[in-house]
PDB file of C-alpha atoms in Angstrom:
ATOM      1  CA  MET A   1     143.373-287.072 -39.865  1.00 82.00           C
ATOM      2  CA  SER A   2     145.683-288.068 -42.680  1.00 86.00           C
ATOM      3  CA  VAL A   3     146.532-285.564 -45.417  1.00 89.00           C
ATOM      4  CA  THR A   4     148.431-286.370 -48.603  1.00 91.00           C
ATOM      5  CA  VAL A   5     149.221-283.786 -51.264  1.00 93.00           C
ATOM      6  CA  GLU A   6     150.081-284.984 -54.751  1.00 95.00           C
ATOM      7  CA  ILE A   7     151.550-282.314 -57.027  1.00 94.00           C
ATOM      8  CA  ASN A   8     150.573-283.310 -60.557  1.00 94.00           C
ATOM      9  CA  GLU A   9     151.747-280.112 -62.242  1.00 93.00           C
ATOM     10  CA  LEU A  10     153.439-276.966 -60.978  1.00 93.00           C
ATOM     11  CA  SER A  11     154.297-274.249 -63.474  1.00 93.00           C
ATOM     12  CA  ASN A  12     153.758-270.568 -64.162  1.00 92.00           C
ATOM     13  CA  ASN A  13     150.728-271.190 -66.373  1.00 92.00           C
ATOM     14  CA  SER A  14     149.057-274.277 -64.925  1.00 93.00           C
ATOM     15  CA  SER A  15     149.138-276.067 -61.582  1.00 94.00           C
ATOM     16  CA  LYS A  16     147.235-279.135 -60.438  1.00 95.00           C
ATOM     17  CA  LEU A  17     147.145-280.715 -56.995  1.00 95.00           C
ATOM     18  CA  GLY A  18     145.475-283.848 -55.736  1.00 95.00           C
ATOM     19  CA  ILE A  19     144.728-283.468 -52.031  1.00 94.00           C
ATOM     20  CA  TYR A  20     143.599-286.545 -50.122  1.00 94.00           C
ATOM     21  CA  ILE A  21     142.048-285.986 -46.697  1.00 91.00           C
ATOM     22  CA  ASN A  22     141.357-289.293 -44.978  1.00 88.00           C
ATOM     23  CA  ASP A  23     141.615-290.839 -48.472  1.00 89.00           C
ATOM     24  CA  ARG A  24     138.836-288.562 -49.848  1.00 89.00           C
ATOM     25  CA  PRO A  25     140.153-286.700 -52.901  1.00 92.00           C
ATOM     26  CA  ILE A  26     139.849-282.980 -53.537  1.00 91.00           C
ATOM     27  CA  TYR A  27     141.409-281.553 -56.655  1.00 92.00           C
ATOM     28  CA  TRP A  28     142.732-278.020 -56.987  1.00 94.00           C
ATOM     29  CA  THR A  29     143.623-276.474 -60.322  1.00 94.00           C
ATOM     30  CA  GLY A  30     144.944-273.030 -61.170  1.00 93.00           C
ATOM     31  CA  ARG A  31     145.337-271.668 -64.711  1.00 93.00           C
ATOM     32  CA  ALA A  32     146.862-268.429 -65.943  1.00 91.00           C
ATOM     33  CA  ILE A  33     144.887-266.131 -68.220  1.00 91.00           C
ATOM     34  CA  GLU A  34     146.505-263.267 -70.060  1.00 87.00           C
ATOM     35  CA  LYS A  35     144.508-260.400 -71.512  1.00 87.00           C
ATOM     36  CA  PRO A  36     145.843-257.544 -73.598  1.00 83.00           C
ATOM     37  CA  ALA A  37     146.641-254.545 -71.413  1.00 80.00           C
ATOM     38  CA  ILE A  38     144.524-251.419 -71.501  1.00 81.00           C
ATOM     39  CA  ASP A  39     147.285-249.431 -73.228  1.00 78.00           C
ATOM     40  CA  LYS A  40     146.840-251.627 -76.368  1.00 75.00           C
ATOM     41  CA  ASN A  41     150.578-252.324 -76.524  1.00 79.00           C
ATOM     42  CA  PRO A  42     150.843-255.820 -78.069  1.00 75.00           C
ATOM     43  CA  HIS A  43     153.684-256.698 -75.669  1.00 77.00           C
ATOM     44  CA  HIS A  44     151.783-255.800 -72.463  1.00 81.00           C
ATOM     45  CA  PHE A  45     149.399-258.256 -70.856  1.00 83.00           C
ATOM     46  CA  MET A  46     147.325-258.366 -67.707  1.00 87.00           C
ATOM     47  CA  ARG A  47     147.736-261.716 -65.975  1.00 87.00           C
ATOM     48  CA  TYR A  48     145.100-263.499 -63.866  1.00 89.00           C
ATOM     49  CA  ILE A  49     145.007-266.850 -62.129  1.00 90.00           C
ATOM     50  CA  THR A  50     141.681-268.674 -62.275  1.00 89.00           C
ATOM     51  CA  GLY A  51     140.429-271.576 -60.233  1.00 84.00           C
ATOM     52  CA  LEU A  52     138.210-272.160 -57.245  1.00 77.00           C
ATOM     53  CA  ALA A  53     139.944-271.420 -53.964  1.00 88.00           C
ATOM     54  CA  LEU A  54     140.539-274.476 -51.808  1.00 93.00           C
ATOM     55  CA  LEU A  55     138.571-273.269 -48.769  1.00 94.00           C
ATOM     56  CA  PRO A  56     135.149-273.239 -50.514  1.00 93.00           C
ATOM     57  CA  ASN A  57     135.969-276.681 -51.924  1.00 91.00           C
ATOM     58  CA  LEU A  58     136.714-278.020 -48.427  1.00 93.00           C
ATOM     59  CA  ILE A  59     133.565-276.455 -47.005  1.00 95.00           C
ATOM     60  CA  ASN A  60     131.363-277.905 -49.763  1.00 93.00           C
ATOM     61  CA  LYS A  61     132.932-281.357 -49.435  1.00 92.00           C
ATOM     62  CA  PHE A  62     133.092-281.798 -45.648  1.00 92.00           C
ATOM     63  CA  THR A  63     130.187-279.741 -44.260  1.00 94.00           C
ATOM     64  CA  ALA A  64     126.486-279.165 -44.874  1.00 96.00           C
ATOM     65  CA  VAL A  65     127.213-275.526 -45.801  1.00 95.00           C
ATOM     66  CA  THR A  66     127.185-274.745 -49.517  1.00 93.00           C
ATOM     67  CA  VAL A  67     129.454-271.971 -50.780  1.00 92.00           C
ATOM     68  CA  PRO A  68     128.197-270.602 -54.109  1.00 87.00           C
ATOM     69  CA  LYS A  69     130.600-270.847 -57.040  1.00 81.00           C
ATOM     70  CA  ASP A  70     129.474-267.404 -58.185  1.00 76.00           C
ATOM     71  CA  ASP A  71     130.704-264.785 -55.727  1.00 73.00           C
ATOM     72  CA  SER A  72     128.946-261.859 -57.407  1.00 78.00           C
ATOM     73  CA  ASN A  73     126.860-261.394 -54.247  1.00 76.00           C
ATOM     74  CA  GLY A  74     129.832-260.624 -51.990  1.00 82.00           C
ATOM     75  CA  TYR A  75     127.866-260.558 -48.739  1.00 88.00           C
ATOM     76  CA  LYS A  76     126.241-263.956 -49.322  1.00 89.00           C
ATOM     77  CA  TYR A  77     129.595-265.456 -50.348  1.00 89.00           C
ATOM     78  CA  LYS A  78     131.431-264.081 -47.281  1.00 91.00           C
ATOM     79  CA  GLN A  79     128.618-265.259 -45.012  1.00 94.00           C
ATOM     80  CA  ALA A  80     128.813-268.786 -46.461  1.00 94.00           C
ATOM     81  CA  ILE A  81     132.612-268.824 -46.013  1.00 94.00           C
ATOM     82  CA  ALA A  82     132.304-267.700 -42.367  1.00 95.00           C
ATOM     83  CA  GLU A  83     129.636-270.330 -41.620  1.00 96.00           C
ATOM     84  CA  GLY A  84     131.672-272.946 -43.458  1.00 95.00           C
ATOM     85  CA  GLU A  85     134.827-272.198 -41.464  1.00 94.00           C
ATOM     86  CA  LYS A  86     132.864-272.658 -38.228  1.00 95.00           C
ATOM     87  CA  ALA A  87     131.458-275.952 -39.521  1.00 95.00           C
ATOM     88  CA  LEU A  88     134.938-277.136 -40.559  1.00 94.00           C
ATOM     89  CA  PHE A  89     136.252-276.258 -37.113  1.00 94.00           C
ATOM     90  CA  LYS A  90     133.433-278.258 -35.502  1.00 93.00           C
ATOM     91  CA  ARG A  91     134.266-281.238 -37.672  1.00 92.00           C
ATOM     92  CA  PHE A  92     138.091-281.074 -37.599  1.00 90.00           C
ATOM     93  CA  GLY A  93     138.790-278.848 -34.572  1.00 82.00           C
ATOM     94  CA  ALA A  94     140.271-281.554 -32.382  1.00 72.00           C
ATOM     95  CA  GLY A  95     144.062-281.310 -32.238  1.00 77.00           C
ATOM     96  CA  ASP A  96     145.845-279.786 -35.208  1.00 88.00           C
ATOM     97  CA  ASP A  97     143.454-281.043 -37.888  1.00 89.00           C
ATOM     98  CA  PHE A  98     141.763-277.688 -38.540  1.00 90.00           C
ATOM     99  CA  ASP A  99     145.167-275.976 -38.672  1.00 91.00           C
ATOM    100  CA  LYS A 100     146.309-278.508 -41.285  1.00 91.00           C
ATOM    101  CA  LEU A 101     143.342-277.574 -43.475  1.00 92.00           C
ATOM    102  CA  MET A 102     144.097-273.863 -43.134  1.00 93.00           C
ATOM    103  CA  GLN A 103     147.762-274.532 -44.023  1.00 93.00           C
ATOM    104  CA  LEU A 104     146.586-276.301 -47.188  1.00 94.00           C
ATOM    105  CA  CYS A 105     144.492-273.244 -48.098  1.00 94.00           C
ATOM    106  CA  THR A 106     147.515-270.994 -47.531  1.00 95.00           C
ATOM    107  CA  PHE A 107     149.660-273.361 -49.622  1.00 95.00           C
ATOM    108  CA  THR A 108     147.320-273.154 -52.627  1.00 95.00           C
ATOM    109  CA  ASP A 109     147.098-269.363 -52.252  1.00 94.00           C
ATOM    110  CA  GLU A 110     150.907-269.185 -52.323  1.00 95.00           C
ATOM    111  CA  ILE A 111     151.008-271.326 -55.463  1.00 95.00           C
ATOM    112  CA  SER A 112     148.521-268.952 -57.130  1.00 94.00           C
ATOM    113  CA  ASN A 113     150.617-265.965 -56.118  1.00 94.00           C
ATOM    114  CA  ASN A 114     153.805-267.593 -57.445  1.00 94.00           C
ATOM    115  CA  MET A 115     152.043-268.365 -60.727  1.00 93.00           C
ATOM    116  CA  LEU A 116     150.829-264.779 -60.994  1.00 92.00           C
ATOM    117  CA  ASN A 117     154.370-263.470 -60.523  1.00 92.00           C
ATOM    118  CA  LYS A 118     155.934-266.175 -62.751  1.00 90.00           C
ATOM    119  CA  GLN A 119     158.216-267.439 -60.003  1.00 91.00           C
ATOM    120  CA  TYR A 120     158.442-271.033 -61.217  1.00 89.00           C
ATOM    121  CA  CYS A 121     161.231-272.010 -63.584  1.00 86.00           C
ATOM    122  CA  ASN A 122     158.830-273.882 -65.856  1.00 81.00           C
ATOM    123  CA  ASP A 123     156.145-272.111 -67.890  1.00 81.00           C
ATOM    124  CA  GLY A 124     154.274-275.315 -68.775  1.00 76.00           C
ATOM    125  CA  LEU A 125     151.258-274.930 -71.031  1.00 71.00           C
ATOM    126  CA  LYS A 126     150.650-271.644 -72.772  1.00 75.00           C
ATOM    127  CA  PRO A 127     148.392-269.336 -70.760  1.00 76.00           C
ATOM    128  CA  LEU A 128     144.784-268.994 -71.774  1.00 72.00           C
ATOM    129  CA  ILE A 129     144.140-265.835 -73.776  1.00 71.00           C
ATOM    130  CA  GLY A 130     141.113-263.906 -72.537  1.00 61.00           C
TER     131      GLY A 130
END
């Protein structure tokens, strides 16, 4: 399996990756949202990172399992993720291919965490105001 990651943007407020698995593209985007804090202080904000996690994207693209975009039913969502991981392992389990996919998921989670904590030197676009 060939994997290519193209970093189109990487900043505190917006990140975009193009991930090509066997030349099939999957795009991952994360955006920062800032909401006024509960204490109503105009200088305090709560910060969130939005965007669909990579794992559900991989499951929807490469397996017959469909992970719902709305995770309000936590049990159904977790069940779909568990079934999807098994299906991904069946499809890519030979050699290190499945591990590569899991490393990509960890990579995008780390980018989200770095964005949340403003650990990049570039702020990029202004955050969305919620």
